[in-house]
Short mmCIF file of C-alpha atoms and ligand atoms in Angstrom, two decimals:
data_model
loop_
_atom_site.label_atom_id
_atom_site.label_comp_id
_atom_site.label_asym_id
_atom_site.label_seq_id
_atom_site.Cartn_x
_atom_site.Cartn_y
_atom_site.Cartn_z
CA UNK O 1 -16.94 11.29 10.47
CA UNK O 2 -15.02 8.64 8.54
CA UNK O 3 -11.62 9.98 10.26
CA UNK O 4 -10.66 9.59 13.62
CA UNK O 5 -7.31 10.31 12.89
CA UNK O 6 -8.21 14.04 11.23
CA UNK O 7 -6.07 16.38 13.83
CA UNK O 8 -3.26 13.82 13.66
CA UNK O 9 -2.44 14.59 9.73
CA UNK O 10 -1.87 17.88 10.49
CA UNK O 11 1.42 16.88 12.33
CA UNK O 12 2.29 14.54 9.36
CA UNK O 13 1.79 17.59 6.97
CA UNK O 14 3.96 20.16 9.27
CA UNK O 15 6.48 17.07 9.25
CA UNK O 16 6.14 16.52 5.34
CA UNK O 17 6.58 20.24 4.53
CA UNK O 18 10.26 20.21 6.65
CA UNK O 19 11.30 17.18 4.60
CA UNK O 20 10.25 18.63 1.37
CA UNK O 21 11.43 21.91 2.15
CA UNK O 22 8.83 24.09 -0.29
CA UNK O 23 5.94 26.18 0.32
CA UNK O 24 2.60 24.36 1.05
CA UNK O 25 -0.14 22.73 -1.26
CA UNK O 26 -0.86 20.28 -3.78
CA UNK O 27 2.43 21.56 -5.52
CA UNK O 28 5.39 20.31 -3.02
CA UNK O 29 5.21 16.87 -3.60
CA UNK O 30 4.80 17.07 -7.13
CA UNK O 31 7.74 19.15 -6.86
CA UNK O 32 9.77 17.10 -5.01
CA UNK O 33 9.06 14.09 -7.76
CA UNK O 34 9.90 16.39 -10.34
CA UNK O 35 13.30 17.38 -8.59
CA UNK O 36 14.31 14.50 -8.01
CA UNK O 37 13.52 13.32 -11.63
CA UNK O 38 15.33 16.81 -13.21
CA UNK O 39 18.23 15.55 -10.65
CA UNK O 40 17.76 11.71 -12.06
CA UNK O 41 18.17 13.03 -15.70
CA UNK O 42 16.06 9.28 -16.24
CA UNK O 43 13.75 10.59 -19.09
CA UNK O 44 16.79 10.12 -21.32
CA UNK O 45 18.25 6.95 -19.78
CA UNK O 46 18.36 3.86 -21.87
CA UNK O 47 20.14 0.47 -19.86
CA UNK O 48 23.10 -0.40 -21.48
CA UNK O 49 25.28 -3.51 -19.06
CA UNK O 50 24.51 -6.77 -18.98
CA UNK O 51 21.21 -8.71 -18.25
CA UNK O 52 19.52 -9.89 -15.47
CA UNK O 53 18.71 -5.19 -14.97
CA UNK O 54 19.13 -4.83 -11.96
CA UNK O 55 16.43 -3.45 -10.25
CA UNK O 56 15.76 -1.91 -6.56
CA UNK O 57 12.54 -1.59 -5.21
CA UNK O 58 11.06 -0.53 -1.56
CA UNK O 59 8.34 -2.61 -0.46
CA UNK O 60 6.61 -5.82 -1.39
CA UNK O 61 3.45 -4.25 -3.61
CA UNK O 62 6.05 -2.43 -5.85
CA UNK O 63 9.10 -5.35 -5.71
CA UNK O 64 6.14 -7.93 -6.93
CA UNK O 65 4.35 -5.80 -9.82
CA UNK O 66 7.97 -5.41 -10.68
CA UNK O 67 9.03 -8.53 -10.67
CA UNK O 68 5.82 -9.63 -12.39
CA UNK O 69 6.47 -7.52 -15.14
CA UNK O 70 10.44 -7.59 -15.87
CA UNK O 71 10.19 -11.67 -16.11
CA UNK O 72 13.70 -12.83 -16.36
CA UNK O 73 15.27 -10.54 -17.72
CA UNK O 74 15.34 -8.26 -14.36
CA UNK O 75 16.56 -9.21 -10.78
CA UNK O 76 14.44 -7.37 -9.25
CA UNK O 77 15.53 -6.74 -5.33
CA UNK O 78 13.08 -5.20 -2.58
CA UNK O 79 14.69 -3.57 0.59
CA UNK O 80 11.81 -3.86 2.63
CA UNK O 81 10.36 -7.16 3.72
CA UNK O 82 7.49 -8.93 5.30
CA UNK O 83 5.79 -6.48 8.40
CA UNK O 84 8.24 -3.56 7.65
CA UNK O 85 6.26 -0.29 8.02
CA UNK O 86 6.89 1.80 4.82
CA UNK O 87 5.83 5.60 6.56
CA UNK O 88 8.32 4.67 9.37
CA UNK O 89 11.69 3.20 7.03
CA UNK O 90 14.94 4.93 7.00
CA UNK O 91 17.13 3.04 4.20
CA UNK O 92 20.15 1.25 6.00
CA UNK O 93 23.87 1.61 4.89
CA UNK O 94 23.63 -1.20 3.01
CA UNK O 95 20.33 -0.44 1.09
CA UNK O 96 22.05 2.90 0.03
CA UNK O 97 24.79 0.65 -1.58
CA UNK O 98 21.89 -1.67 -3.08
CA UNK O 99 20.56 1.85 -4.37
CA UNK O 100 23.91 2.99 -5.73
CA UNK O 101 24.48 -0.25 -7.29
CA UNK O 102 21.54 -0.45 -9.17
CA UNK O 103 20.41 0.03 -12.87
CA UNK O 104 16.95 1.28 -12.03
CA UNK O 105 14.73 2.26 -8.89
CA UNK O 106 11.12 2.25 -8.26
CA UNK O 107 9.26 3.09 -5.23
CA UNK O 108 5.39 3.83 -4.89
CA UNK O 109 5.93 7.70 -3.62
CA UNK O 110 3.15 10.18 -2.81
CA UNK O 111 5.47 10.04 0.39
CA UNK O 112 4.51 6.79 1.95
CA UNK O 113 8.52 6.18 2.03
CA UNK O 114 8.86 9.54 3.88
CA UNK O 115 11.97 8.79 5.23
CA UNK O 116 13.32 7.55 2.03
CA UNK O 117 12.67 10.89 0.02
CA UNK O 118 16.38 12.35 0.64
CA UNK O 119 18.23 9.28 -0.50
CA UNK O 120 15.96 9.02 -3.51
CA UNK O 121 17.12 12.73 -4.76
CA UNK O 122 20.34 11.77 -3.50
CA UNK O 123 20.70 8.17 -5.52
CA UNK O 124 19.08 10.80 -8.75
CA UNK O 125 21.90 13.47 -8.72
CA UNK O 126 24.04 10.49 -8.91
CA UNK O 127 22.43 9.72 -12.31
CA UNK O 128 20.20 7.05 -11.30
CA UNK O 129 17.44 6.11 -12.94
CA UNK O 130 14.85 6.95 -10.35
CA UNK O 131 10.68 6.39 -10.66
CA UNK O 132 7.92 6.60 -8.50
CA UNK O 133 5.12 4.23 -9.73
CA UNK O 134 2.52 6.06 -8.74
CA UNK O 135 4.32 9.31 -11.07
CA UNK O 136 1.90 9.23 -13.78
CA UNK O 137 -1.35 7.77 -12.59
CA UNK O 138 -4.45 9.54 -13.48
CA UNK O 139 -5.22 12.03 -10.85
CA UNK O 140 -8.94 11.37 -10.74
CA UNK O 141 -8.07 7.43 -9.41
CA UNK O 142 -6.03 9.27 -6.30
CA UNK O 143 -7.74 10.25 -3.04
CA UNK O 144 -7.19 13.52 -1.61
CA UNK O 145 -8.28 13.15 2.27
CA UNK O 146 -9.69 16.43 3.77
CA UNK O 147 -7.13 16.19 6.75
CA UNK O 148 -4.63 15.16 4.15
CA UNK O 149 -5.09 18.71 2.18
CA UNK O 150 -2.53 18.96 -1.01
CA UNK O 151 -1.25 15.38 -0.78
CA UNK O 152 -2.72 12.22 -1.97
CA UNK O 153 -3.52 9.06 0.14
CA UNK O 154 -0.09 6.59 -0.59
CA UNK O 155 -1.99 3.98 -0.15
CA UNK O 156 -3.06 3.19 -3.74
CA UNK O 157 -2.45 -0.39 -4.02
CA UNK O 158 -5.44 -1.58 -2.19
CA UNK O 159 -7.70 -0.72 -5.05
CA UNK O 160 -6.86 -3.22 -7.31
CA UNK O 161 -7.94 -1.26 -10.51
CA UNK O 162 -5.37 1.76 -9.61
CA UNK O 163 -2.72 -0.55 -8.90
CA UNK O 164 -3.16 -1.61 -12.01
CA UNK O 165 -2.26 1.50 -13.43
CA UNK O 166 0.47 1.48 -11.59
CA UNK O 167 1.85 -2.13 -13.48
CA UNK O 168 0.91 -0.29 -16.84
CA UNK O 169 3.39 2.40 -15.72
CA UNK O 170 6.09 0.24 -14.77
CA UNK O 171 6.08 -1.48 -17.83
CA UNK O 172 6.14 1.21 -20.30
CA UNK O 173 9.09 2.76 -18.21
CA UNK O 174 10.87 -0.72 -18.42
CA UNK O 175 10.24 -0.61 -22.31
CA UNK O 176 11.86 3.06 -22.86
CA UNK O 177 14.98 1.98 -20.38
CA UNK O 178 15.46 -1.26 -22.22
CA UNK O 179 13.30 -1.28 -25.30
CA UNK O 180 14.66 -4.99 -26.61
CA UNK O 181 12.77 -6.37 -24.03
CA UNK O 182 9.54 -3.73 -24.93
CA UNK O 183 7.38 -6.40 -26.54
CA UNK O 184 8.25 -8.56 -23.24
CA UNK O 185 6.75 -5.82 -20.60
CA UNK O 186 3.91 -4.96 -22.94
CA UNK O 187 2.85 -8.78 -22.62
CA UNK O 188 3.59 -9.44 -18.96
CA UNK O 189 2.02 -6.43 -18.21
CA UNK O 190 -0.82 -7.45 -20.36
CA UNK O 191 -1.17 -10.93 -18.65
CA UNK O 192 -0.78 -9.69 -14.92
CA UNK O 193 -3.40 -7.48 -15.65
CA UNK O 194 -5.89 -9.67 -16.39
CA UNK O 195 -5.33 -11.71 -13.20
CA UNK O 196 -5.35 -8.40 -11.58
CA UNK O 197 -8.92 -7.86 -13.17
CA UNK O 198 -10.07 -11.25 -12.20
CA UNK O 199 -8.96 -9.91 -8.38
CA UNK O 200 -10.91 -6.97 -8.37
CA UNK O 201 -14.18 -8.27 -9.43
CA UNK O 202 -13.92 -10.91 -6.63
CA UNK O 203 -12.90 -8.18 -3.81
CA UNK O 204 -16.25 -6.92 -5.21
CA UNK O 205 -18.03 -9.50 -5.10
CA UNK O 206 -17.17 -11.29 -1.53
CA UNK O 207 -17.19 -7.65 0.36
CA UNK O 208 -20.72 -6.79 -1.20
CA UNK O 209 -21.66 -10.13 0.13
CA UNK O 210 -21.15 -8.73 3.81
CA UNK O 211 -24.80 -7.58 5.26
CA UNK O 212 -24.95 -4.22 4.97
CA UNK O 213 -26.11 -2.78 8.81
CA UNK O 214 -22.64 -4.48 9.48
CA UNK O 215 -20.55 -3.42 6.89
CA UNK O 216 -17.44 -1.54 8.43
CA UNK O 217 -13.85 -2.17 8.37
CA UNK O 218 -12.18 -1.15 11.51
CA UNK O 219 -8.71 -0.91 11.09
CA UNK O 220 -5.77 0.12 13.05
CA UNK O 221 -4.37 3.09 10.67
CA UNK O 222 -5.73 4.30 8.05
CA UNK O 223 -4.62 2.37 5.01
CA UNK O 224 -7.78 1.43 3.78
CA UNK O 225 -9.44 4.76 1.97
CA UNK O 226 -8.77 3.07 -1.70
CA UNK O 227 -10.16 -0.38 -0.52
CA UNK O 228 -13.46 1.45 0.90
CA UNK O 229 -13.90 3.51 -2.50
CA UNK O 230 -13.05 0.45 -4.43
CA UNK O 231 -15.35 -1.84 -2.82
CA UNK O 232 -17.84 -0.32 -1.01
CA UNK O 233 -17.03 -0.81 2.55
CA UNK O 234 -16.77 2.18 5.05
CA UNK O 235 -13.64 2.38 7.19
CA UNK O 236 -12.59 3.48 10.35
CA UNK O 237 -9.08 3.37 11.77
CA UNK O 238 -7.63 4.44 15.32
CA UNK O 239 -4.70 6.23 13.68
CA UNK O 240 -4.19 8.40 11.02
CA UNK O 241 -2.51 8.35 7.16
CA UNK O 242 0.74 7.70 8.10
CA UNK O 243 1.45 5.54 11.31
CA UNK O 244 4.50 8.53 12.15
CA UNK O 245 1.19 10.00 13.87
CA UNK O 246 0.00 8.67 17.78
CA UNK O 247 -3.17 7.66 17.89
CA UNK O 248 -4.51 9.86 21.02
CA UNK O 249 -7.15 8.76 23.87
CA UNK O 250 -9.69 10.52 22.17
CA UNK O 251 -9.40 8.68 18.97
CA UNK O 252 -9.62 5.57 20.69
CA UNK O 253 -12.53 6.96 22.67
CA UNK O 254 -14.84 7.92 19.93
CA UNK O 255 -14.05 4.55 18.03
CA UNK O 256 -15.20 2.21 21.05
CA UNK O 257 -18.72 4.43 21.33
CA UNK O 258 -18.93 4.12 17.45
CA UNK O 259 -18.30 -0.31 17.64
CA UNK O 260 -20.59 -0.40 20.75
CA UNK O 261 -23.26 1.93 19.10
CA UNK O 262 -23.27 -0.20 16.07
CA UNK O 263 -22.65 -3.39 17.51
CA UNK O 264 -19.69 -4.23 15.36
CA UNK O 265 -18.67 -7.42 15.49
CA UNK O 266 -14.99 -7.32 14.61
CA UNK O 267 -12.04 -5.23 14.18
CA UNK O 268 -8.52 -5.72 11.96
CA UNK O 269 -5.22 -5.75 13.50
CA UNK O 270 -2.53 -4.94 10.84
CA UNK O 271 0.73 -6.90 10.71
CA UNK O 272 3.18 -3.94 9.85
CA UNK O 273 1.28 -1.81 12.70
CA UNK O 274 1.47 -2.20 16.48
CA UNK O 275 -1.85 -4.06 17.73
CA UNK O 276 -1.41 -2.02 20.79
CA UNK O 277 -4.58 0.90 19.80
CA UNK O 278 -6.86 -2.06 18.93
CA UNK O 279 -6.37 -4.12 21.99
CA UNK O 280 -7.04 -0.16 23.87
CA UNK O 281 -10.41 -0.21 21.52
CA UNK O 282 -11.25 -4.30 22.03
CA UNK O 283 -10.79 -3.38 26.24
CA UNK O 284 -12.77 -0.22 25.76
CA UNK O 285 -15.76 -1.55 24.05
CA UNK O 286 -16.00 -4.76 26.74
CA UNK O 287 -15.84 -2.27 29.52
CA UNK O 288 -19.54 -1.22 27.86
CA UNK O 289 -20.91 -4.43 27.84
CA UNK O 290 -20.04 -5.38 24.23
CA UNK O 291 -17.52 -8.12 22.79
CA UNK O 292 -15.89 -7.04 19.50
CA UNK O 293 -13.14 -9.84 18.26
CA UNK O 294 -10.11 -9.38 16.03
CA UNK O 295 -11.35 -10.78 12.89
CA UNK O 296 -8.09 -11.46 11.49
CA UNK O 297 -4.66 -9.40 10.89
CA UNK O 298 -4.49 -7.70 7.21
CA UNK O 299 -1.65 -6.46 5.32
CA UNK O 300 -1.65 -2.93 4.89
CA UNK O 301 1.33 -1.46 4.08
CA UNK O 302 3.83 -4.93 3.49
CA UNK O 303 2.57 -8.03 2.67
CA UNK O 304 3.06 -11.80 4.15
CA UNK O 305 6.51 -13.92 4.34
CA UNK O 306 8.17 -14.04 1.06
CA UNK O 307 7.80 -17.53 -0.85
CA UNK O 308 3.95 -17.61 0.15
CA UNK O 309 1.23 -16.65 -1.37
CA UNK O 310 0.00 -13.95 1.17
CA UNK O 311 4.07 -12.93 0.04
CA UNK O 312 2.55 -11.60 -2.92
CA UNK O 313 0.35 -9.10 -4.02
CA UNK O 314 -2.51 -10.95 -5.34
CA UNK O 315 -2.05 -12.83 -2.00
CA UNK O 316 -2.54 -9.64 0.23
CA UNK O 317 -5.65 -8.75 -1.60
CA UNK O 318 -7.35 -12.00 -1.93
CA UNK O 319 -6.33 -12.27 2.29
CA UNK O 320 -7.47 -9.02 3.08
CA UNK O 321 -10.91 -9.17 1.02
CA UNK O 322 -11.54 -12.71 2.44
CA UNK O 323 -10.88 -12.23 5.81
CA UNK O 324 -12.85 -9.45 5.90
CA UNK O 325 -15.84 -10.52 4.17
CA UNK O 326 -16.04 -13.78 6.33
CA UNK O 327 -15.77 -11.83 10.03
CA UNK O 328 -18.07 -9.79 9.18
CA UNK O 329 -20.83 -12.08 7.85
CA UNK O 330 -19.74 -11.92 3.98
CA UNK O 331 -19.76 -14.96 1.77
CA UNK O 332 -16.07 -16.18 0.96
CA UNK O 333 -14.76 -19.43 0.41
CA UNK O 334 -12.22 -20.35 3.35
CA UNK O 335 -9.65 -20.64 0.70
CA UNK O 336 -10.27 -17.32 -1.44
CA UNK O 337 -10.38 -16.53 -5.09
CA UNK O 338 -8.36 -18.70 -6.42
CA UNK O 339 -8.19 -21.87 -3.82
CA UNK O 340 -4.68 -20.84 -2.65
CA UNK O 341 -4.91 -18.77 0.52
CA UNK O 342 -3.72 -20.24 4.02
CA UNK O 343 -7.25 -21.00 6.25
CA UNK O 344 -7.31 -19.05 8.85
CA UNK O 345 -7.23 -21.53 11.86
CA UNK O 346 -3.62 -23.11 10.24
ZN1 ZN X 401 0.14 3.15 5.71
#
């Protein structure tokens, strides 16, 4: 019942398998990491030019933990920016020179940059240095959706506590590629984290705030599994997984009975998604008599313009968790966990 979107991952998964290009199951992605790793040859790879690295990353979550963790002595460039949809991104000419021209790569992977898979085994063969920041997270802290069968939700940065894995990960990688600056990774790492921690406990503490009879995050994909398990807050989005699926009439259907039925009293629009399914669900549910609002955009899958906070991924979190906790009768303070967000009405 949580899934609207259930028949549309099927189409994702038929489109997954002809990208990947292996038999079914839990094992193709892993396989495709692991090729493009064997490909990579970046076990063995130790940086040896001159400093700032030079690192490429795809979107804001990973350029920012990045960032956060190589300090100064990486220049750390992201190809994707503010509202770019990660499922949807084919790399341009010039980010496959970025790519070529780079020291070291990460991405998040579990296939949320679909379209970015064959450049990534591409950019490897070449000798790159290529890693997937989700590579060695524990499997237990990944979600395996029913109508996602064999492939993990992508989506792992919106639990705060996996994400920080996910820093943990980039940092020993950073220390076995350039291990004179080991002790410097271990330590932002170690810092970050704590912030990170600080994050989390607030997320749980504002969205437990939020009266439970109206407790649901409406959403318009479905980006949002981690940040339900994480903080206790069911979800339900219009479209699927990966926004490379339509949302159909039916979906859209069944989610206006479900707000009008529980007399939900707002609904998320998403800035790197179309606002297009919600506006279909806001119309819906007033042609039965009942006014749902937008309670605020949230970043799903990019975060907010580069130089602000909401630009970064504490930012996103502390935004998201906020907004959401105060339109749906949470208690937040205007300016979120750590007095820096933007207020909504500015
Ligand atoms: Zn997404």
């Amino acid at each position: 019942m949580r899934n609207l979107g259930s028949f549309k991952g099927i189409g994702l998964i038929g489109a997954l398998m002809l990208v990947i290009g292996v038999g079914c199951g839990k094992a193709s992605n892993e396989a495709a990491g692991k090729r493009a790793q064997a490909a990579a040859g970046s076990a063995a790879a130790t940086f040896a030019g001159g400093y700032p690295i030079r690192v490429v990353t795809t979107c804001g979550m990973v350029t920012d933990i990045v960032r956060q963790v190589a300090g100064e002595r990486g220049e750390v460039i992201g190809l994707m920016g503010e509202g770019v949809d990660p499922h949807l991104y084919k790399p341009t000419r010039n980010d496959v020179r970025e790519l070529l021209e780079a020291d070291i790569i990460f991405y998040v992977g579990l296939m949320l940059e679909g379209r970015m898979t064959d450049t990534f085994v591409r950019v490897g063969r070449q000798g790159k240095p290529v890693f997937s920041v989700t590579e060695e997270i524990d499997p237990a802290l990944l979600r395996e959706p029913p109508e996602f069968e064999g492939h993990a939700d992508p989506h792992v940065w919106m639990d705060v506590a996996a994400w920080s894995e996910c820093v943990a990960m980039v940092a020993k990688t950073l220390a076995r590629f350039d291990p004179a600056g080991a002790t410097v990774y271990e330590e932002n790492a170690r810092a970050y984290r704590e912030e990170l921690k600080t994050l989390d406990e607030y997320a749980k503490r504002v969205i437990g705030s939020i009266p439970e009879q109206g407790r649901v995050l409406v959403t318009a994909h479905d980006a949002f599994g981690y940040f339900s398990r994480a903080y206790g807050i069911p979800v339900k989005a219009v479209q699927g997984i990966s926004t490379e699926s339509e949302a159909g009439v039916d979906d859209v259907v069944r989610l206006v009975q479900y707000i009008v039925d529980n007399q939900i009293k707002a609904i998320f629009v998403e800035s790197s998604v179309s606002g297009k399914n919600i506006q279909a669900v806001i119309e819906g549910a007033a042609k039965q008599g009942w006014e749902v609002r937008i309670g605020g955009e949230l970043y799903s899958d990019a975060m907010g313009q580069a130089g602000t906070y909401e630009g970064t991924y504490l930012g996103m979190i502390d935004h998201n968790a906020t907004t959401i906790a105060r339109a749906l009768g949470g208690t937040a303070p205007e300016r979120g966990f750590s007095g820096k967000l933007t207020p909504a009405h500015e």
